[in-house]
Coordinates of C-alpha atoms in Angstrom, one line a residue:
X1427 CA 107.8 -36.8 -18.9
X1428 CA 107.4 -33.1 -18.1
X1429 CA 108.8 -32.2 -14.7
X1430 CA 110.4 -29.1 -13.5
X1431 CA 114.2 -28.8 -14.1
X1432 CA 116.0 -28.9 -10.8
X1433 CA 114.0 -31.6 -9.2
X1434 CA 114.6 -35.4 -9.7
X1435 CA 111.5 -37.4 -8.8
X1436 CA 112.3 -40.1 -6.2
X1437 CA 111.9 -43.8 -6.9
X1438 CA 108.4 -44.6 -5.6
X1439 CA 108.2 -48.4 -5.4
X1440 CA 108.5 -48.5 -1.6
X1441 CA 105.7 -46.0 -1.1
X1442 CA 103.6 -49.1 -0.7
X1443 CA 102.4 -51.7 1.8
X1444 CA 103.9 -55.2 2.5
X1445 CA 100.7 -57.0 1.5
X1446 CA 100.8 -55.8 -2.1
X1447 CA 104.0 -57.8 -2.6
X1448 CA 102.7 -60.9 -0.9
X1449 CA 99.6 -60.7 -3.1
X1450 CA 101.9 -60.5 -6.1
X1451 CA 103.9 -63.5 -4.9
X1452 CA 100.7 -65.6 -4.3
X1453 CA 99.2 -64.6 -7.7
X1454 CA 102.5 -65.5 -9.5
X1455 CA 102.3 -68.9 -7.7
X1456 CA 98.6 -69.4 -8.8
X1457 CA 99.2 -68.2 -12.3
X1458 CA 96.6 -65.5 -12.1
X1459 CA 99.1 -62.6 -11.8
X1460 CA 99.1 -62.0 -15.5
X1461 CA 95.3 -61.9 -16.0
X1462 CA 94.3 -58.6 -17.5
X1463 CA 92.5 -56.5 -14.9
X1464 CA 90.7 -53.2 -14.5
X1465 CA 91.0 -51.4 -11.2
X1466 CA 89.0 -48.3 -10.2
X1467 CA 89.7 -45.5 -7.7
X1468 CA 86.5 -43.8 -6.3
X1469 CA 85.1 -42.4 -3.1
X1470 CA 82.0 -44.0 -1.7
X1471 CA 80.9 -40.8 0.0
X1472 CA 81.9 -37.2 0.4
X1473 CA 83.1 -35.8 3.8
X1474 CA 80.2 -34.7 6.0
X1475 CA 78.7 -31.4 4.9
X1476 CA 80.6 -31.4 1.5
X1477 CA 78.7 -31.3 -1.8
X1478 CA 81.5 -32.0 -4.2
X1479 CA 85.2 -32.9 -4.3
X1480 CA 88.0 -31.8 -6.5
X1481 CA 90.5 -34.2 -8.1
X1482 CA 94.1 -33.4 -7.5
X1483 CA 97.4 -35.3 -7.5
X1484 CA 97.1 -37.2 -10.8
X1485 CA 100.0 -35.4 -12.4
X1486 CA 102.2 -36.2 -9.4
X1487 CA 101.0 -39.8 -9.4
X1488 CA 101.7 -40.3 -13.1
X1489 CA 105.2 -39.1 -12.6
X1490 CA 105.6 -41.5 -9.7
X1491 CA 104.3 -44.4 -11.6
X1492 CA 106.8 -43.7 -14.4
X1493 CA 109.5 -44.0 -11.6
X1494 CA 108.0 -47.1 -10.0
X1495 CA 111.0 -49.4 -10.2
X1496 CA 112.8 -51.9 -7.9
X1497 CA 116.5 -51.2 -8.0
X1498 CA 119.3 -53.0 -6.2
X1499 CA 118.7 -51.4 -2.8
X1500 CA 115.0 -52.3 -2.8
X1501 CA 115.6 -55.9 -4.0
X1502 CA 118.3 -56.4 -1.4
X1503 CA 115.9 -55.3 1.4
X1504 CA 113.1 -57.6 0.2
X1505 CA 115.5 -60.5 -0.1
X1506 CA 117.2 -59.9 3.3
X1507 CA 113.9 -59.5 5.2
X1508 CA 112.3 -62.4 3.3
X1509 CA 109.2 -60.3 2.2
X1510 CA 109.0 -62.2 -1.0
X1511 CA 110.6 -65.3 -2.6
X1512 CA 113.1 -65.6 -5.4
X1513 CA 110.5 -65.9 -8.2
X1514 CA 108.9 -62.6 -7.1
X1515 CA 112.3 -60.9 -6.8
X1516 CA 113.0 -61.9 -10.3
X1517 CA 109.7 -60.4 -11.5
X1518 CA 110.3 -57.2 -9.6
X1519 CA 113.8 -56.7 -11.0
X1520 CA 112.3 -55.9 -14.4
X1521 CA 109.0 -54.3 -13.2
X1522 CA 107.8 -51.5 -15.3
X1523 CA 104.1 -50.4 -15.6
X1524 CA 103.0 -51.1 -19.2
X1525 CA 99.3 -50.6 -19.0
X1526 CA 96.8 -47.8 -19.6
X1527 CA 95.5 -45.2 -17.2
X1528 CA 92.3 -43.2 -17.6
X1529 CA 90.6 -40.8 -15.2
X1530 CA 89.0 -37.5 -14.4
X1531 CA 91.5 -34.6 -15.1
X1532 CA 92.9 -32.7 -12.2
X1533 CA 90.7 -29.8 -11.2
X1534 CA 87.6 -31.7 -12.1
X1535 CA 84.7 -31.9 -9.6
X1536 CA 83.8 -35.4 -8.5
X1537 CA 80.9 -37.0 -6.5
X1538 CA 80.3 -40.3 -4.7
X1539 CA 81.1 -43.2 -6.9
X1540 CA 82.7 -41.1 -9.7
X1541 CA 85.3 -43.4 -11.4
X1542 CA 88.1 -41.0 -10.7
X1543 CA 90.9 -43.2 -11.9
X1544 CA 90.9 -46.4 -14.0
X1545 CA 93.9 -48.6 -14.3
X1546 CA 94.0 -51.3 -17.0
X1547 CA 97.0 -53.7 -16.8
X1548 CA 97.8 -57.1 -15.5
X1549 CA 96.9 -57.9 -11.9
X1550 CA 100.6 -58.0 -11.1
X1551 CA 101.3 -54.5 -12.5
X1552 CA 98.1 -52.9 -11.1
X1553 CA 97.8 -54.3 -7.6
X1554 CA 101.2 -52.9 -6.5
X1555 CA 100.1 -49.3 -7.2
X1556 CA 97.2 -49.4 -4.7
X1557 CA 98.8 -47.7 -1.7
X1558 CA 100.9 -45.2 -3.6
X1559 CA 98.0 -44.3 -5.8
X1560 CA 95.6 -43.8 -2.9
X1561 CA 98.1 -41.9 -0.7
X1562 CA 98.6 -39.3 -3.5
X1563 CA 94.9 -39.0 -4.6
X1564 CA 93.5 -39.0 -1.1
X1565 CA 95.9 -36.3 0.2
X1566 CA 95.9 -34.0 -2.8
X1567 CA 92.2 -34.2 -3.5
X1568 CA 91.4 -33.5 0.1
X1569 CA 93.5 -30.3 0.0
X1570 CA 92.1 -29.2 -3.4
X1571 CA 88.5 -29.8 -2.2
X1572 CA 89.1 -27.6 0.8
X1573 CA 90.9 -25.0 -1.3
X1574 CA 88.0 -24.9 -3.8
X1575 CA 85.6 -24.0 -1.0
X1576 CA 88.0 -21.3 0.3
X1577 CA 88.4 -19.8 -3.2
X1578 CA 84.6 -19.8 -3.6
X1579 CA 84.2 -18.1 -0.3
X1580 CA 86.8 -15.5 -1.2
X1581 CA 84.6 -14.3 -4.1
X1582 CA 87.5 -13.4 -6.5
X1583 CA 89.9 -12.1 -3.9
X1584 CA 93.3 -13.9 -4.2
X1585 CA 94.2 -16.7 -1.7
X1586 CA 97.7 -17.5 -0.7
X1587 CA 98.8 -21.0 0.5
X1588 CA 101.0 -20.7 3.5
X1589 CA 100.6 -23.9 5.5
X1590 CA 104.1 -25.5 5.1
X1591 CA 104.9 -25.3 8.8
X1592 CA 101.7 -27.1 9.7
X1593 CA 102.3 -30.4 7.8
X1594 CA 105.0 -32.8 6.7
X1595 CA 107.7 -31.2 4.6
X1596 CA 106.9 -33.4 1.6
X1597 CA 103.1 -32.9 2.1
X1598 CA 103.7 -29.1 2.1
X1599 CA 104.9 -29.0 -1.5
X1600 CA 102.1 -31.3 -2.6
X1601 CA 99.5 -29.2 -0.7
X1602 CA 100.7 -26.1 -2.4
X1603 CA 100.3 -27.7 -5.8
X1604 CA 96.8 -28.9 -5.0
X1605 CA 95.7 -25.5 -3.7
X1606 CA 96.9 -23.7 -6.8
X1607 CA 95.0 -26.2 -9.0
X1608 CA 91.8 -25.3 -7.0
X1609 CA 92.3 -21.6 -7.6
X1610 CA 94.8 -20.3 -5.0
X1611 CA 97.0 -17.6 -6.4
X1612 CA 100.4 -18.5 -5.0
X1613 CA 102.3 -20.3 -2.2
X1614 CA 104.9 -19.5 0.4
X1615 CA 106.6 -22.9 -0.3
X1616 CA 109.8 -22.6 -2.3
X1617 CA 110.0 -26.4 -3.0
X1618 CA 106.6 -26.1 -4.7
X1619 CA 108.0 -23.3 -6.8
X1620 CA 111.0 -25.4 -7.9
X1621 CA 109.0 -28.6 -8.6
X1622 CA 105.8 -27.2 -10.2
X1623 CA 106.6 -23.7 -11.4
X1624 CA 104.2 -22.2 -8.9
X1625 CA 104.5 -18.5 -8.0
X1626 CA 106.0 -18.0 -4.5
X1627 CA 105.5 -15.0 -2.3
X1628 CA 106.5 -13.8 1.2
X1629 CA 108.0 -10.9 3.1
X1630 CA 108.6 -10.9 6.8
X1631 CA 107.4 -12.4 10.1
X1632 CA 107.0 -10.9 13.6
X1633 CA 110.6 -12.0 14.4
X1634 CA 112.0 -9.5 11.9
X1635 CA 110.3 -6.7 13.7
X1636 CA 111.4 -7.9 17.1
X1637 CA 114.9 -8.3 15.9
X1638 CA 115.2 -4.5 15.4
X1639 CA 115.4 -1.8 18.1
X1640 CA 112.1 -0.4 16.9
X1641 CA 109.2 -1.3 14.6
X1642 CA 110.1 1.8 12.5
X1643 CA 113.7 0.5 12.1
X1644 CA 112.4 -2.8 10.9
X1645 CA 110.0 -1.3 8.4
X1646 CA 112.8 1.1 7.1
X1647 CA 115.1 -1.9 6.6
X1648 CA 112.5 -3.9 4.8
X1649 CA 111.5 -1.1 2.5
X1650 CA 115.1 -0.2 1.8
X1651 CA 115.9 -3.8 0.8
X1652 CA 112.6 -5.0 -0.8
X1653 CA 111.2 -1.8 -2.2
X1654 CA 108.2 0.4 -1.4
X1655 CA 105.8 -2.2 -2.9
X1656 CA 106.5 -4.6 -0.1
X1657 CA 104.0 -5.9 2.4
X1658 CA 104.5 -4.8 6.0
X1659 CA 103.3 -6.8 9.0
X1660 CA 101.6 -4.2 11.3
X1661 CA 100.3 -6.1 14.3
X1662 CA 103.4 -6.8 16.3
X1663 CA 102.7 -3.9 18.8
X1664 CA 100.1 -1.3 18.0
X1665 CA 98.4 -1.5 14.6
X1666 CA 97.5 2.1 14.2
X1667 CA 101.0 3.3 15.1
X1668 CA 102.5 0.7 12.7
X1669 CA 100.2 1.7 9.8
X1670 CA 101.1 5.4 10.3
X1671 CA 104.9 4.5 10.4
X1672 CA 104.6 2.3 7.3
X1673 CA 102.9 5.1 5.3
X1674 CA 105.3 7.7 6.5
X1675 CA 108.3 5.6 5.3
X1676 CA 106.9 4.1 2.1
X1677 CA 104.4 6.8 1.1
X1678 CA 101.5 6.1 -1.3
X1679 CA 103.5 3.3 -3.1
X1680 CA 103.3 1.0 -0.1
X1681 CA 102.2 -2.4 -1.5
X1682 CA 100.2 -3.8 1.4
X1683 CA 99.8 -4.2 5.2
X1684 CA 99.2 -7.6 6.8
X1685 CA 96.9 -8.2 9.7
X1686 CA 97.5 -11.5 11.6
X1687 CA 95.5 -11.2 14.8
X1688 CA 92.4 -9.7 16.6
X1689 CA 89.0 -9.0 15.2
X1690 CA 89.9 -9.1 11.5
X1691 CA 86.6 -7.8 10.2
X1692 CA 86.5 -4.7 12.4
X1693 CA 90.3 -4.1 12.2
X1694 CA 90.3 -4.3 8.4
X1695 CA 87.5 -1.7 8.2
X1696 CA 89.2 0.9 10.3
X1697 CA 92.7 0.2 8.8
X1698 CA 91.2 0.7 5.3
X1699 CA 89.8 4.1 6.5
X1700 CA 93.1 5.1 8.0
X1701 CA 95.0 4.2 4.9
X1702 CA 92.6 6.1 2.7
X1703 CA 92.8 9.2 5.0
X1704 CA 96.6 9.0 4.8
X1705 CA 96.4 9.0 0.9
X1706 CA 97.2 5.3 0.5
X1707 CA 94.0 4.3 -1.4
X1708 CA 96.0 1.7 -3.4
X1709 CA 97.7 0.0 -0.5
X1710 CA 96.2 -3.4 -0.1
X1711 CA 95.2 -5.3 3.1
X1712 CA 96.2 -8.9 3.5
X1713 CA 94.7 -10.9 6.3
X1714 CA 96.0 -14.2 7.9
X1715 CA 95.5 -15.9 11.2
X1716 CA 94.0 -19.4 11.2
X1717 CA 91.5 -18.8 8.3
X1718 CA 89.2 -21.4 6.9
X1719 CA 86.3 -21.1 4.4
X1720 CA 83.9 -19.9 7.1
X1721 CA 86.3 -17.2 8.4
X1722 CA 86.9 -16.1 4.8
X1723 CA 83.1 -16.0 4.1
X1724 CA 82.7 -13.8 7.3
X1725 CA 85.3 -11.4 5.8
X1726 CA 83.4 -10.9 2.6
X1727 CA 82.0 -7.6 3.9
X1728 CA 85.4 -6.4 5.0
X1729 CA 87.7 -4.3 2.8
X1730 CA 90.2 -7.2 2.5
X1731 CA 92.3 -7.7 -0.7
X1732 CA 93.7 -11.2 -0.2
X1733 CA 93.8 -14.0 2.3
X1734 CA 96.7 -16.1 3.6
X1735 CA 95.6 -19.6 4.6
X1736 CA 97.7 -22.2 6.4
X1737 CA 96.6 -24.9 8.9
X1738 CA 93.1 -25.4 7.8
X1739 CA 94.1 -25.7 4.2
X1740 CA 96.8 -28.3 4.6
X1741 CA 94.7 -30.4 6.9
X1742 CA 91.7 -30.5 4.4
X1743 CA 89.7 -28.1 6.6
X1744 CA 88.4 -30.9 8.7
X1745 CA 88.5 -33.6 6.0
X1746 CA 92.2 -34.6 5.7
X1747 CA 91.5 -37.5 3.4
X1748 CA 89.2 -37.9 0.4
X1749 CA 88.4 -41.5 1.5
X1750 CA 89.0 -42.9 -1.9
X1751 CA 89.4 -46.7 -2.4
X1752 CA 91.0 -48.8 -5.2
X1753 CA 89.0 -51.8 -6.3
X1754 CA 89.3 -54.6 -8.8
X1755 CA 86.2 -54.3 -11.0
X1756 CA 86.9 -56.5 -14.0
X1757 CA 89.4 -59.2 -14.9
X1758 CA 89.9 -61.9 -17.6
X1759 CA 89.0 -65.6 -17.0
X1760 CA 91.1 -68.5 -18.2
X1761 CA 89.7 -68.1 -21.7
X1762 CA 90.7 -64.4 -21.8
X1763 CA 87.2 -63.0 -21.5
X1764 CA 86.6 -60.1 -19.2
X1765 CA 84.2 -60.7 -16.3
X1766 CA 82.9 -58.2 -13.8
X1767 CA 83.9 -58.6 -10.2
X1768 CA 82.7 -56.7 -7.1
X1769 CA 83.0 -56.6 -3.4
X1770 CA 79.7 -57.4 -1.6
X1771 CA 80.6 -56.6 2.0
X1772 CA 78.0 -54.7 4.0
X1773 CA 78.5 -50.9 3.7
X1774 CA 81.5 -51.4 1.4
X1775 CA 79.9 -52.9 -1.7
X1776 CA 81.4 -51.9 -5.0
X1777 CA 79.9 -52.0 -8.5
X1778 CA 81.7 -54.3 -10.9
X1779 CA 82.6 -53.6 -14.6
X1780 CA 84.6 -51.1 -16.5
X1781 CA 83.1 -47.6 -16.1
X1782 CA 82.5 -44.7 -18.5
X1783 CA 81.4 -41.3 -17.2
X1784 CA 79.4 -38.4 -18.6
X1785 CA 78.2 -35.2 -17.0
X1786 CA 74.7 -34.3 -18.0
X1787 CA 74.3 -30.5 -18.7
X1788 CA 71.0 -28.6 -19.2
X1789 CA 70.5 -26.0 -21.8
X1790 CA 72.2 -23.4 -19.6
X1791 CA 75.3 -25.5 -19.2
X1792 CA 74.5 -26.4 -15.6
X1793 CA 75.3 -29.9 -14.4
X1794 CA 72.3 -32.0 -13.4
X1795 CA 73.8 -35.5 -13.0
X1796 CA 76.8 -37.7 -13.4
X1797 CA 76.0 -40.7 -15.6
X1798 CA 78.3 -43.7 -15.1
X1799 CA 77.9 -46.4 -17.7
X1800 CA 78.9 -49.9 -16.6
X1801 CA 80.5 -51.6 -19.6
X1802 CA 79.3 -49.0 -22.1
X1803 CA 79.5 -45.3 -22.9
X1804 CA 76.5 -43.3 -21.8
X1805 CA 74.7 -41.6 -24.7
X1806 CA 75.5 -37.9 -25.2
X1807 CA 72.4 -35.8 -26.0
X1808 CA 74.6 -33.0 -27.5
X1809 CA 75.0 -30.8 -24.4
X1810 CA 76.8 -33.4 -22.2
X1811 CA 80.5 -33.7 -21.5
X1812 CA 82.6 -37.0 -21.3
X1813 CA 84.7 -37.0 -18.2
X1814 CA 87.4 -39.7 -18.6
X1815 CA 90.7 -38.8 -20.3
X1816 CA 93.6 -41.1 -21.1
X1817 CA 96.8 -40.3 -19.2
X1818 CA 99.0 -43.3 -20.0
X1819 CA 99.0 -45.7 -22.9
X1820 CA 101.1 -48.9 -22.9
X1821 CA 103.0 -47.5 -19.9
X1822 CA 103.9 -44.2 -21.6
X1823 CA 102.8 -40.8 -20.3
X1824 CA 100.7 -38.9 -22.7
X1825 CA 101.7 -35.2 -23.0
X1826 CA 100.1 -32.3 -21.0
X1827 CA 99.2 -34.0 -17.7
X1828 CA 102.4 -33.5 -15.7
X1829 CA 104.8 -30.7 -14.8
X1830 CA 103.9 -27.0 -14.9
X1831 CA 101.7 -27.5 -18.0
X1832 CA 99.6 -30.0 -16.1
X1833 CA 99.1 -27.6 -13.2
X1834 CA 98.0 -24.8 -15.5
X1835 CA 95.6 -27.1 -17.4
X1836 CA 94.2 -28.4 -14.1
X1837 CA 93.7 -24.8 -12.7
X1838 CA 91.6 -24.0 -15.8
X1839 CA 89.7 -27.2 -15.6
X1840 CA 88.7 -26.4 -12.0
X1841 CA 87.4 -23.0 -13.1
X1842 CA 85.4 -24.6 -16.0
X1843 CA 84.1 -27.4 -13.8
X1844 CA 82.9 -25.1 -11.0
X1845 CA 81.1 -23.0 -13.6
X1846 CA 79.0 -26.1 -14.6
X1847 CA 77.9 -26.9 -11.0
X1848 CA 74.6 -25.6 -9.7
X1849 CA 74.9 -22.1 -8.2
X1850 CA 74.2 -23.4 -4.7
X1851 CA 77.6 -25.0 -4.7
X1852 CA 79.2 -21.6 -4.5
X1853 CA 77.7 -21.1 -1.1
X1854 CA 79.0 -22.9 2.0
X1855 CA 75.9 -24.9 2.3
X1856 CA 75.8 -28.3 3.9
X1857 CA 73.9 -31.2 2.4
X1858 CA 73.9 -33.9 -0.1
X1859 CA 76.1 -34.0 -3.2
X1860 CA 75.4 -31.2 -5.6
X1861 CA 74.4 -33.6 -8.3
X1862 CA 73.6 -37.3 -8.2
X1863 CA 75.6 -40.1 -9.6
X1864 CA 73.5 -42.4 -11.7
X1865 CA 74.6 -45.9 -12.9
X1866 CA 73.6 -47.1 -16.3
X1867 CA 73.9 -50.9 -16.4
X1868 CA 74.1 -52.9 -19.6

């Protein structure tokens, strides 16, 4: 398993719900626990106004499944609180996932009913992963989907993830990873740097300026310590005065000025003119202040060089979950033959059967549909692209999907996937999914 040196992944077996273990106990009692099963994670719909989603979290999830164990502390808790009986405790004491996992690679676009993750194992092994699997995929995919929209709105200008103080401390590191997969350039979160090898950035807050007797003293100290290429926050008092002081102290080698309040479009325009007039044509302008994809789009006409995004990103920009579900779609009968199973409840029906997915591409390489074969592989006409990749085989992680290598591959996959989608996706247009999902039954 490829994880960053310096971080030990926690045991994940209790990132779950009580009912998964009671299902295990009851299925062990009935004898059905060891039936081979196929579970599928998918989203029935996209959040309102979204036309696509981006898969993220799979690499984290795979590392977590590899550490999904029940040690002495977990078993003692389950015994003491009588969550499960002795037979189930004995089973859990040697639990290790030994099945196969397939899915859409991280960074890939998905649509309603895309078979994002497929777990093939016994019912006992697969059912216990439900809550952990969904918590990872729902969170990270929501962040990556929002980040992708922001990157698209930025039009090639770098985006910096800086939302750590607006979410749970563990979610902050995961959000940074998901954002970078979807095209963000860097993060302010050091834990994400340690765990995932992501570039971290940051200079100073308003408190640093307020600490000193004058703004000029603060700038002088920062430049002396961090160098002339640093970024100076210029809106603590008066922006024009601050910009002039910054240029006077650092000269033409000043790296950037950061704007964090006010009318950012108007302010960026006159700050750019002022910097140019002072001979600082190469000094960049960084903007922050509660940005989302719509604010970033509004700044397209402004001379902004990069965006720092916080609250909106780490909360999914209005869609904090990807609304994925995890359903049993096939299992063996008493004779060992696979049969399709499906939920029929109103508004929550699922489609039974093991899925295979293909993205239809036209002669220009633009996606036109997602074809999902039920129980068979859709036919490739030569231009199309299979979507499902194998991540685990017989419980062993396959190389390339985790650690820093997994993040880099996912980032490239996002760029490739976005290039396939219809051009309209690159606008912040509300409407139905960019391409339809079409089932092909046997």
